[in-house]
Short mmCIF file of C-alpha atoms and ligand atoms in Angstrom, two decimals:
data_model
loop_
_atom_site.label_atom_id
_atom_site.label_comp_id
_atom_site.label_asym_id
_atom_site.label_seq_id
_atom_site.Cartn_x
_atom_site.Cartn_y
_atom_site.Cartn_z
CA UNK A 1 118.09 -95.85 95.24
CA UNK A 2 116.62 -92.72 96.35
CA UNK A 3 118.30 -90.37 98.91
CA UNK A 4 115.80 -87.90 100.05
CA UNK A 5 118.84 -85.80 101.49
CA UNK A 6 119.87 -85.08 97.93
CA UNK A 7 117.38 -83.91 96.53
CA UNK A 8 116.27 -81.58 99.47
CA UNK A 9 117.79 -78.58 99.11
CA UNK A 10 116.74 -77.32 102.60
CA UNK A 11 119.98 -79.76 103.98
CA UNK A 12 122.05 -76.44 103.13
CA UNK A 13 122.38 -74.48 106.30
CA UNK A 14 120.40 -71.26 105.34
CA UNK A 15 123.56 -69.18 105.71
CA UNK A 16 125.69 -71.29 103.42
CA UNK A 17 123.42 -70.85 100.45
CA UNK A 18 124.67 -69.00 97.53
CA UNK A 19 122.56 -69.86 95.16
CA UNK A 20 119.00 -70.95 95.55
CA UNK A 21 117.02 -73.70 93.36
CA UNK A 22 114.20 -70.96 92.80
CA UNK A 23 112.80 -68.52 94.95
CA UNK A 24 108.99 -67.68 94.96
CA UNK A 25 108.97 -64.68 97.27
CA UNK A 26 107.64 -61.64 95.22
CA UNK A 27 110.44 -58.94 96.46
CA UNK A 28 109.28 -56.32 93.70
CA UNK A 29 107.22 -53.61 95.17
CA UNK A 30 105.93 -52.67 91.85
CA UNK A 31 104.93 -56.05 90.62
CA UNK A 32 103.80 -56.99 94.15
CA UNK A 33 101.34 -54.12 94.12
CA UNK A 34 99.87 -54.97 91.03
CA UNK A 35 99.14 -58.32 92.81
CA UNK A 36 97.60 -57.04 95.64
CA UNK A 37 95.34 -54.71 92.97
CA UNK A 38 94.38 -58.03 91.51
CA UNK A 39 93.40 -59.47 94.42
CA UNK A 40 91.31 -56.40 95.57
CA UNK A 41 89.36 -56.54 92.84
CA UNK A 42 88.18 -60.26 93.34
CA UNK A 43 87.12 -59.28 96.90
CA UNK A 44 85.22 -55.85 95.98
CA UNK A 45 82.84 -58.28 93.71
CA UNK A 46 82.62 -61.52 95.68
CA UNK A 47 82.73 -63.57 93.13
CA UNK A 48 85.34 -66.29 94.30
CA UNK A 49 84.71 -69.29 92.36
CA UNK A 50 84.46 -68.71 88.55
CA UNK A 51 83.88 -64.99 88.70
CA UNK A 52 85.00 -62.51 85.83
CA UNK A 53 89.10 -62.92 86.21
CA UNK A 54 88.31 -66.68 85.81
CA UNK A 55 86.53 -66.43 82.05
CA UNK A 56 88.87 -63.79 81.36
CA UNK A 57 91.96 -66.36 82.03
CA UNK A 58 90.26 -69.17 80.20
CA UNK A 59 90.07 -66.55 77.23
CA UNK A 60 93.63 -65.39 77.72
CA UNK A 61 95.23 -69.19 77.90
CA UNK A 62 93.18 -70.33 74.64
CA UNK A 63 95.03 -67.35 72.83
CA UNK A 64 98.18 -67.49 74.16
CA UNK A 65 98.11 -71.35 73.62
CA UNK A 66 96.24 -70.88 69.99
CA UNK A 67 93.51 -72.96 70.83
CA UNK A 68 89.39 -72.62 70.48
CA UNK A 69 89.11 -73.13 73.93
CA UNK A 70 91.00 -73.51 77.85
CA UNK A 71 89.03 -74.63 80.79
CA UNK A 72 90.30 -73.63 83.96
CA UNK A 73 90.85 -76.24 87.02
CA UNK A 74 92.14 -77.09 90.20
CA UNK A 75 95.69 -77.91 89.30
CA UNK A 76 97.28 -79.94 86.89
CA UNK A 77 96.89 -83.00 88.61
CA UNK A 78 92.97 -81.99 87.97
CA UNK A 79 93.67 -81.13 84.23
CA UNK A 80 95.28 -84.65 83.71
CA UNK A 81 92.88 -86.53 85.45
CA UNK A 82 89.61 -84.58 83.94
CA UNK A 83 91.28 -84.88 80.48
CA UNK A 84 91.72 -88.39 80.57
CA UNK A 85 87.81 -88.73 82.12
CA UNK A 86 86.71 -87.52 78.40
CA UNK A 87 88.18 -90.97 77.19
CA UNK A 88 85.66 -92.56 78.70
CA UNK A 89 88.60 -95.50 79.28
CA UNK A 90 87.28 -98.83 80.12
CA UNK A 91 88.47 -101.20 82.08
CA UNK A 92 91.85 -102.23 80.08
CA UNK A 93 92.78 -99.70 77.87
CA UNK A 94 95.84 -98.84 77.78
CA UNK A 95 97.39 -95.35 77.26
CA UNK A 96 100.96 -95.01 76.44
CA UNK A 97 102.91 -92.24 78.79
CA UNK A 98 106.48 -91.66 79.78
CA UNK A 99 107.95 -93.23 82.82
CA UNK A 100 110.17 -90.00 83.62
CA UNK A 101 107.84 -87.39 84.55
CA UNK A 102 106.05 -86.10 88.38
CA UNK A 103 103.83 -89.26 88.91
CA UNK A 104 100.97 -87.18 88.77
CA UNK A 105 100.64 -88.15 85.00
CA UNK A 106 101.05 -91.88 86.01
CA UNK A 107 98.46 -91.16 88.27
CA UNK A 108 95.71 -89.83 86.15
CA UNK A 109 95.62 -92.69 83.83
CA UNK A 110 95.20 -94.66 86.64
CA UNK A 111 92.52 -92.58 88.26
CA UNK A 112 90.45 -92.49 85.55
CA UNK A 113 90.69 -96.21 84.87
CA UNK A 114 93.27 -96.99 82.65
CA UNK A 115 96.64 -99.03 82.27
CA UNK A 116 100.10 -97.22 81.79
CA UNK A 117 102.27 -98.84 79.20
CA UNK A 118 105.30 -97.33 78.86
CA UNK A 119 107.49 -96.25 76.27
CA UNK A 120 111.24 -95.54 76.64
CA UNK A 121 112.99 -91.83 77.22
CA UNK A 122 115.31 -90.09 74.62
CA UNK A 123 118.09 -88.53 75.43
CA UNK A 124 116.48 -85.21 74.93
CA UNK A 125 114.29 -86.31 78.56
CA UNK A 126 111.44 -86.55 76.28
CA UNK A 127 109.18 -89.97 75.17
CA UNK A 128 111.45 -91.51 72.76
CA UNK A 129 108.99 -91.10 69.75
CA UNK A 130 110.36 -94.17 67.99
CA UNK A 131 109.32 -96.65 71.09
CA UNK A 132 105.95 -95.38 70.90
CA UNK A 133 104.61 -97.54 67.84
CA UNK A 134 105.92 -101.01 69.50
CA UNK A 135 103.50 -100.16 72.58
CA UNK A 136 100.42 -99.96 70.35
CA UNK A 137 97.61 -102.83 70.95
CA UNK A 138 94.16 -102.84 70.01
CA UNK A 139 93.52 -101.91 73.72
CA UNK A 140 95.97 -98.51 73.41
CA UNK A 141 93.47 -95.23 73.44
CA UNK A 142 95.78 -92.49 73.75
CA UNK A 143 99.39 -90.96 73.90
CA UNK A 144 99.90 -89.52 77.12
CA UNK A 145 103.10 -87.72 76.42
CA UNK A 146 104.99 -84.97 78.65
CA UNK A 147 106.97 -82.17 77.39
CA UNK A 148 109.31 -82.01 80.03
CA UNK A 149 111.98 -80.00 81.25
CA UNK A 150 110.07 -77.47 79.20
CA UNK A 151 111.22 -78.75 75.76
CA UNK A 152 108.50 -80.02 73.21
CA UNK A 153 108.29 -83.61 72.26
CA UNK A 154 109.19 -85.05 68.74
CA UNK A 155 105.40 -83.84 67.77
CA UNK A 156 105.29 -84.59 63.80
CA UNK A 157 105.94 -88.22 64.35
CA UNK A 158 104.14 -88.29 67.35
CA UNK A 159 100.92 -86.90 65.86
CA UNK A 160 101.60 -89.14 63.00
CA UNK A 161 101.39 -92.26 64.81
CA UNK A 162 97.87 -91.23 66.47
CA UNK A 163 96.47 -90.34 63.11
CA UNK A 164 97.45 -93.79 61.85
CA UNK A 165 95.90 -95.53 64.83
CA UNK A 166 93.02 -93.53 65.18
CA UNK A 167 94.43 -92.11 69.43
CA UNK A 168 94.22 -89.30 71.45
CA UNK A 169 97.05 -87.22 72.17
CA UNK A 170 97.28 -85.44 75.54
CA UNK A 171 99.78 -83.21 75.87
CA UNK A 172 101.45 -82.76 79.90
CA UNK A 173 101.90 -79.35 78.98
CA UNK A 174 102.36 -78.56 83.26
CA UNK A 175 106.44 -77.85 82.49
CA UNK A 176 105.88 -76.27 78.90
CA UNK A 177 103.83 -73.28 79.11
CA UNK A 178 105.20 -70.84 76.15
CA UNK A 179 107.11 -73.91 74.52
CA UNK A 180 106.81 -74.19 70.68
CA UNK A 181 107.23 -76.84 68.49
CA UNK A 182 107.78 -75.59 64.50
CA UNK A 183 105.73 -71.82 66.38
CA UNK A 184 102.77 -73.99 67.76
CA UNK A 185 102.47 -73.17 70.84
CA UNK A 186 102.80 -76.79 73.67
CA UNK A 187 98.94 -77.52 74.40
CA UNK A 188 97.79 -76.87 70.70
CA UNK A 189 98.54 -80.23 68.65
CA UNK A 190 97.08 -82.85 70.94
CA UNK A 191 93.38 -83.36 71.23
CA UNK A 192 93.51 -81.64 74.51
CA UNK A 193 96.66 -79.71 76.53
CA UNK A 194 96.76 -79.85 80.63
CA UNK A 195 98.90 -76.88 82.12
CA UNK A 196 99.34 -76.95 86.16
CA UNK A 197 100.12 -73.25 87.40
CA UNK A 198 101.58 -74.18 90.32
CA UNK A 199 104.02 -72.24 92.28
CA UNK A 200 107.05 -73.63 90.85
CA UNK A 201 105.99 -73.35 87.00
CA UNK A 202 107.07 -70.93 85.04
CA UNK A 203 103.38 -69.53 84.51
CA UNK A 204 102.29 -69.50 88.21
CA UNK A 205 99.79 -69.00 90.34
CA UNK A 206 100.02 -68.36 94.20
CA UNK A 207 98.40 -71.44 95.36
CA UNK A 208 97.30 -74.87 93.07
CA UNK A 209 95.91 -74.44 89.71
CA UNK A 210 95.72 -75.74 86.11
CA UNK A 211 93.80 -75.51 82.53
CA UNK A 212 93.32 -77.87 80.26
CA UNK A 213 93.40 -76.24 76.48
CA UNK A 214 91.05 -77.86 73.96
CA UNK A 215 89.74 -77.76 70.46
CA UNK A 216 86.50 -79.40 70.19
CA UNK A 217 83.58 -77.68 71.62
CA UNK A 218 81.96 -81.05 72.88
CA UNK A 219 84.53 -81.73 74.90
CA UNK A 220 85.35 -78.79 76.26
CA UNK A 221 81.51 -78.95 77.41
CA UNK A 222 82.17 -82.50 79.41
CA UNK A 223 85.20 -80.33 81.00
CA UNK A 224 83.18 -78.01 82.24
CA UNK A 225 80.89 -80.35 83.61
CA UNK A 226 83.48 -83.18 84.86
CA UNK A 227 85.27 -80.25 86.72
CA UNK A 228 81.98 -79.32 88.76
CA UNK A 229 81.18 -82.90 90.25
CA UNK A 230 80.33 -83.94 86.77
CA UNK A 231 76.64 -82.06 87.11
CA UNK A 232 75.22 -80.58 84.15
CA UNK A 233 72.99 -76.95 85.05
CA UNK A 234 75.14 -77.26 87.82
CA UNK A 235 72.67 -79.60 89.95
CA UNK A 236 71.67 -82.69 87.66
CA UNK A 237 75.13 -85.19 88.04
CA UNK A 238 75.03 -87.06 85.07
CA UNK A 239 78.22 -88.72 86.13
CA UNK A 240 80.48 -88.76 89.16
CA UNK A 241 83.82 -86.19 88.92
CA UNK A 242 85.57 -84.36 91.34
CA UNK A 243 85.27 -80.54 92.43
CA UNK A 244 88.30 -79.60 90.24
CA UNK A 245 87.35 -75.52 89.86
CA UNK A 246 89.47 -72.57 89.56
CA UNK A 247 89.51 -70.00 92.60
CA UNK A 248 88.88 -66.35 90.49
CA UNK A 249 91.66 -65.16 92.99
CA UNK A 250 94.47 -67.26 91.34
CA UNK A 251 92.63 -66.47 88.42
CA UNK A 252 92.94 -62.58 88.04
CA UNK A 253 96.78 -63.23 90.03
CA UNK A 254 97.51 -65.83 86.94
CA UNK A 255 96.55 -62.94 84.28
CA UNK A 256 99.10 -60.33 85.46
CA UNK A 257 101.88 -63.17 85.74
CA UNK A 258 100.74 -64.05 82.51
CA UNK A 259 101.61 -60.13 81.55
CA UNK A 260 105.45 -60.96 82.98
CA UNK A 261 105.77 -64.43 81.61
CA UNK A 262 107.94 -63.05 78.44
CA UNK A 263 110.45 -61.61 80.47
CA UNK A 264 110.49 -64.75 82.52
CA UNK A 265 110.85 -67.00 79.73
CA UNK A 266 114.18 -64.40 77.93
CA UNK A 267 115.67 -64.21 81.48
CA UNK A 268 115.91 -68.11 81.68
CA UNK A 269 117.19 -68.73 78.56
CA UNK A 270 120.06 -66.02 78.80
CA UNK A 271 121.16 -68.25 82.10
CA UNK A 272 120.57 -71.44 80.04
CA UNK A 273 122.80 -69.89 77.08
CA UNK A 274 125.33 -68.81 79.39
CA UNK A 275 125.53 -72.64 80.77
CA UNK A 276 125.61 -74.86 78.02
CA UNK A 277 128.43 -72.65 76.28
CA UNK A 278 130.13 -72.78 79.37
CA UNK A 279 129.21 -76.58 80.61
CA UNK A 280 129.29 -78.39 77.04
CA UNK A 281 131.85 -80.93 76.71
CA UNK A 282 131.90 -81.35 80.64
CA UNK A 283 128.68 -82.50 81.35
CA UNK A 284 125.53 -83.40 79.04
CA UNK A 285 123.87 -79.90 78.59
CA UNK A 286 120.30 -80.21 77.06
CA UNK A 287 119.76 -81.31 73.77
CA UNK A 288 118.19 -79.01 71.91
CA UNK A 289 116.08 -78.71 68.54
CA UNK A 290 116.15 -76.52 66.03
CA UNK A 291 112.63 -76.82 65.53
CA UNK A 292 111.41 -76.39 69.03
CA UNK A 293 111.83 -73.61 71.44
CA UNK A 294 113.00 -74.01 74.93
CA UNK A 295 111.47 -72.50 77.77
CA UNK A 296 113.92 -73.89 80.27
CA UNK A 297 111.13 -75.35 83.29
CA UNK A 298 114.49 -76.52 83.80
CA UNK A 299 117.97 -76.85 83.26
CA UNK A 300 118.43 -80.44 83.53
CA UNK A 301 121.94 -81.76 83.16
CA UNK A 302 123.74 -85.49 82.34
CA UNK A 303 126.16 -86.05 84.15
CA UNK A 304 128.55 -88.50 85.38
CA UNK A 305 128.91 -88.81 89.09
CA UNK A 306 125.86 -87.26 89.62
CA UNK A 307 125.30 -88.05 92.91
CA UNK A 308 129.07 -87.04 93.41
CA UNK A 309 128.12 -83.58 91.60
CA UNK A 310 125.82 -82.91 94.37
CA UNK A 311 127.51 -83.14 96.96
CA UNK A 312 129.79 -80.69 95.73
CA UNK A 313 127.78 -78.02 94.63
CA UNK A 314 126.49 -78.72 97.92
CA UNK A 315 128.82 -77.65 99.67
CA UNK A 316 129.91 -75.21 97.85
CA UNK A 317 125.96 -73.20 98.83
CA UNK A 318 124.24 -74.51 95.40
CA UNK A 319 120.72 -76.05 95.48
CA UNK A 320 120.00 -78.25 93.53
CA UNK A 321 117.40 -81.18 92.58
CA UNK A 322 116.35 -84.47 90.63
CA UNK A 323 113.14 -83.52 88.65
CA UNK A 324 111.79 -86.84 89.44
CA UNK A 325 114.37 -89.31 91.24
CA UNK A 326 111.76 -92.02 90.90
CA UNK A 327 110.79 -93.74 87.22
CA UNK A 328 106.47 -94.17 87.34
CA UNK A 329 106.47 -98.04 87.63
CA UNK A 330 108.83 -98.27 90.56
CA UNK A 331 106.84 -96.10 93.05
CA UNK A 332 105.51 -98.14 95.69
CA UNK A 333 101.94 -97.51 94.41
CA UNK A 334 102.77 -98.94 91.30
CA UNK A 335 105.86 -101.35 91.73
CA UNK A 336 105.24 -104.98 89.65
CA UNK A 337 101.88 -103.55 88.37
CA UNK A 338 103.14 -102.57 84.85
CA UNK A 339 105.64 -103.92 82.39
CA UNK A 340 108.52 -101.42 81.92
CA UNK A 341 110.89 -101.99 79.18
CA UNK A 342 113.10 -99.19 79.53
CA UNK A 343 116.80 -98.97 79.41
CA UNK A 344 116.85 -95.37 78.12
CA UNK A 345 115.10 -93.85 81.15
CA UNK A 346 116.92 -96.24 83.63
CA UNK A 347 120.37 -95.07 82.13
CA UNK A 348 119.28 -91.23 82.42
CA UNK A 349 117.44 -92.08 86.09
CA UNK A 350 121.15 -92.11 87.67
CA UNK A 351 122.61 -89.01 85.56
CA UNK A 352 120.00 -86.15 85.56
CA UNK A 353 120.05 -83.70 88.00
CA UNK A 354 118.67 -80.00 87.33
CA UNK A 355 121.02 -76.88 88.21
CA UNK A 356 119.83 -73.53 88.89
CA UNK A 357 118.10 -71.74 86.23
CA UNK A 358 115.38 -68.80 87.07
CA UNK A 359 114.50 -65.18 86.90
CA UNK A 360 116.35 -64.41 90.54
CA UNK A 361 119.19 -65.43 89.86
CA UNK A 362 122.25 -63.15 89.01
CA UNK A 363 125.09 -63.24 86.26
CA UNK A 364 127.65 -63.55 89.84
CA UNK A 365 125.26 -66.43 91.02
CA UNK A 366 125.53 -68.55 87.47
CA UNK A 367 129.08 -68.01 87.15
CA UNK A 368 129.51 -69.53 91.06
CA UNK A 369 127.46 -72.81 89.60
CA UNK A 370 129.60 -72.78 86.48
CA UNK A 371 133.21 -72.50 88.59
CA UNK A 372 131.87 -75.41 90.79
CA UNK A 373 130.87 -77.26 88.42
CA UNK A 374 134.04 -77.20 86.78
CA UNK A 375 136.19 -77.08 89.86
CA UNK A 376 134.13 -81.00 90.21
CA UNK A 377 135.81 -82.02 86.96
CA UNK A 378 138.45 -80.50 87.33
CA UNK A 379 138.29 -79.24 84.02
C1 LIG B 401 103.65 -80.30 88.58
C2 LIG B 401 102.84 -81.34 87.17
C3 LIG B 401 102.03 -81.84 87.22
C4 LIG B 401 101.36 -81.83 88.42
O1 LIG B 401 100.90 -80.31 88.69
P1 LIG B 401 100.10 -79.98 90.18
O2 LIG B 401 99.51 -78.30 89.55
O3 LIG B 401 101.12 -79.70 91.35
O4 LIG B 401 99.04 -81.10 90.25
C5 LIG B 401 101.58 -82.75 86.38
N1 LIG B 401 102.60 -83.12 85.80
C6 LIG B 401 104.13 -82.73 85.07
C7 LIG B 401 104.61 -82.77 84.13
C8 LIG B 401 104.34 -81.57 86.60
O5 LIG B 401 105.22 -81.48 86.35
#
């Protein structure tokens, strides 16, 4: 059962909070001034949608992700939906995906006219590449994987399967901007990469925003049409679609945040390594792979008596979160609609919890989290 109180950090009385799960306020005055300056520039030129900062943002994302093109869109959900629309899925077409993610992933498949087929999840919380090939049928069109928690999937294996069967790979990289696999950035290995830049994400806007990375120019053109009502030359609609464009103001602020990203990732890695050295053997710390760099969108542990631990941490003023407490096929919208033989995911969903790990926390706060976890397990 999912308990909404368990997953709601606001349940801790404000005066008792000692360690926040995330802190999105912009408290640094210099940084705030950079943001104000970026907004000011957009207010003065007045091109609020797809203005010059929007184009510069697309170039910067393509550059960062080492892909030929990037397409700015309104959100990560738009990125996923519009990417899947480029596949022209026909009724019955299948997309293999993970059951452990935010629901936007499965929603996009269904909204684009496809049928989700669930592979299982491995101990590193990502799609288990060894359970993908079994699920391939003549109807399989793509693999929509998620680089969950900020560490990339087993890309060599997944790309080999996709190549062998002639299907596309879409990387839901919403949690993995800046993560790499053998030095290659998330979003650069599949047919397309989908990014969310909502405020919770490590590469964040101050509102909704997203992007798609893409290597093929014709597909880039298709995405540009699909993000604006399915039009070409801004007027003639060639296929019905949504308005999924990105605001210039968000793009301008994102360009500022891109400069600050390396320091943010570094801070998260520092706290993550403190947690891992202090907590391994007490809880399951995030399994790491030598060929991948984790950006720690979340620091997700695998814990005995997870609910008891969350209650204990809450009493100690520490906010935690389960990301995400409902597996895809168990959402009310999808219950009973799609088969899912996913024992690995079913086991993990009872055990995972994210503990605070972000650039605004202090070493004392991390020490408090560690001490509280050790006390709970009598370590
Ligand atoms: C955040 C997220 C999304 C959706 O992004 P929005 O910008 O909130 O629409 C999709 N997939 C994953 C894995 C996410 O974490």
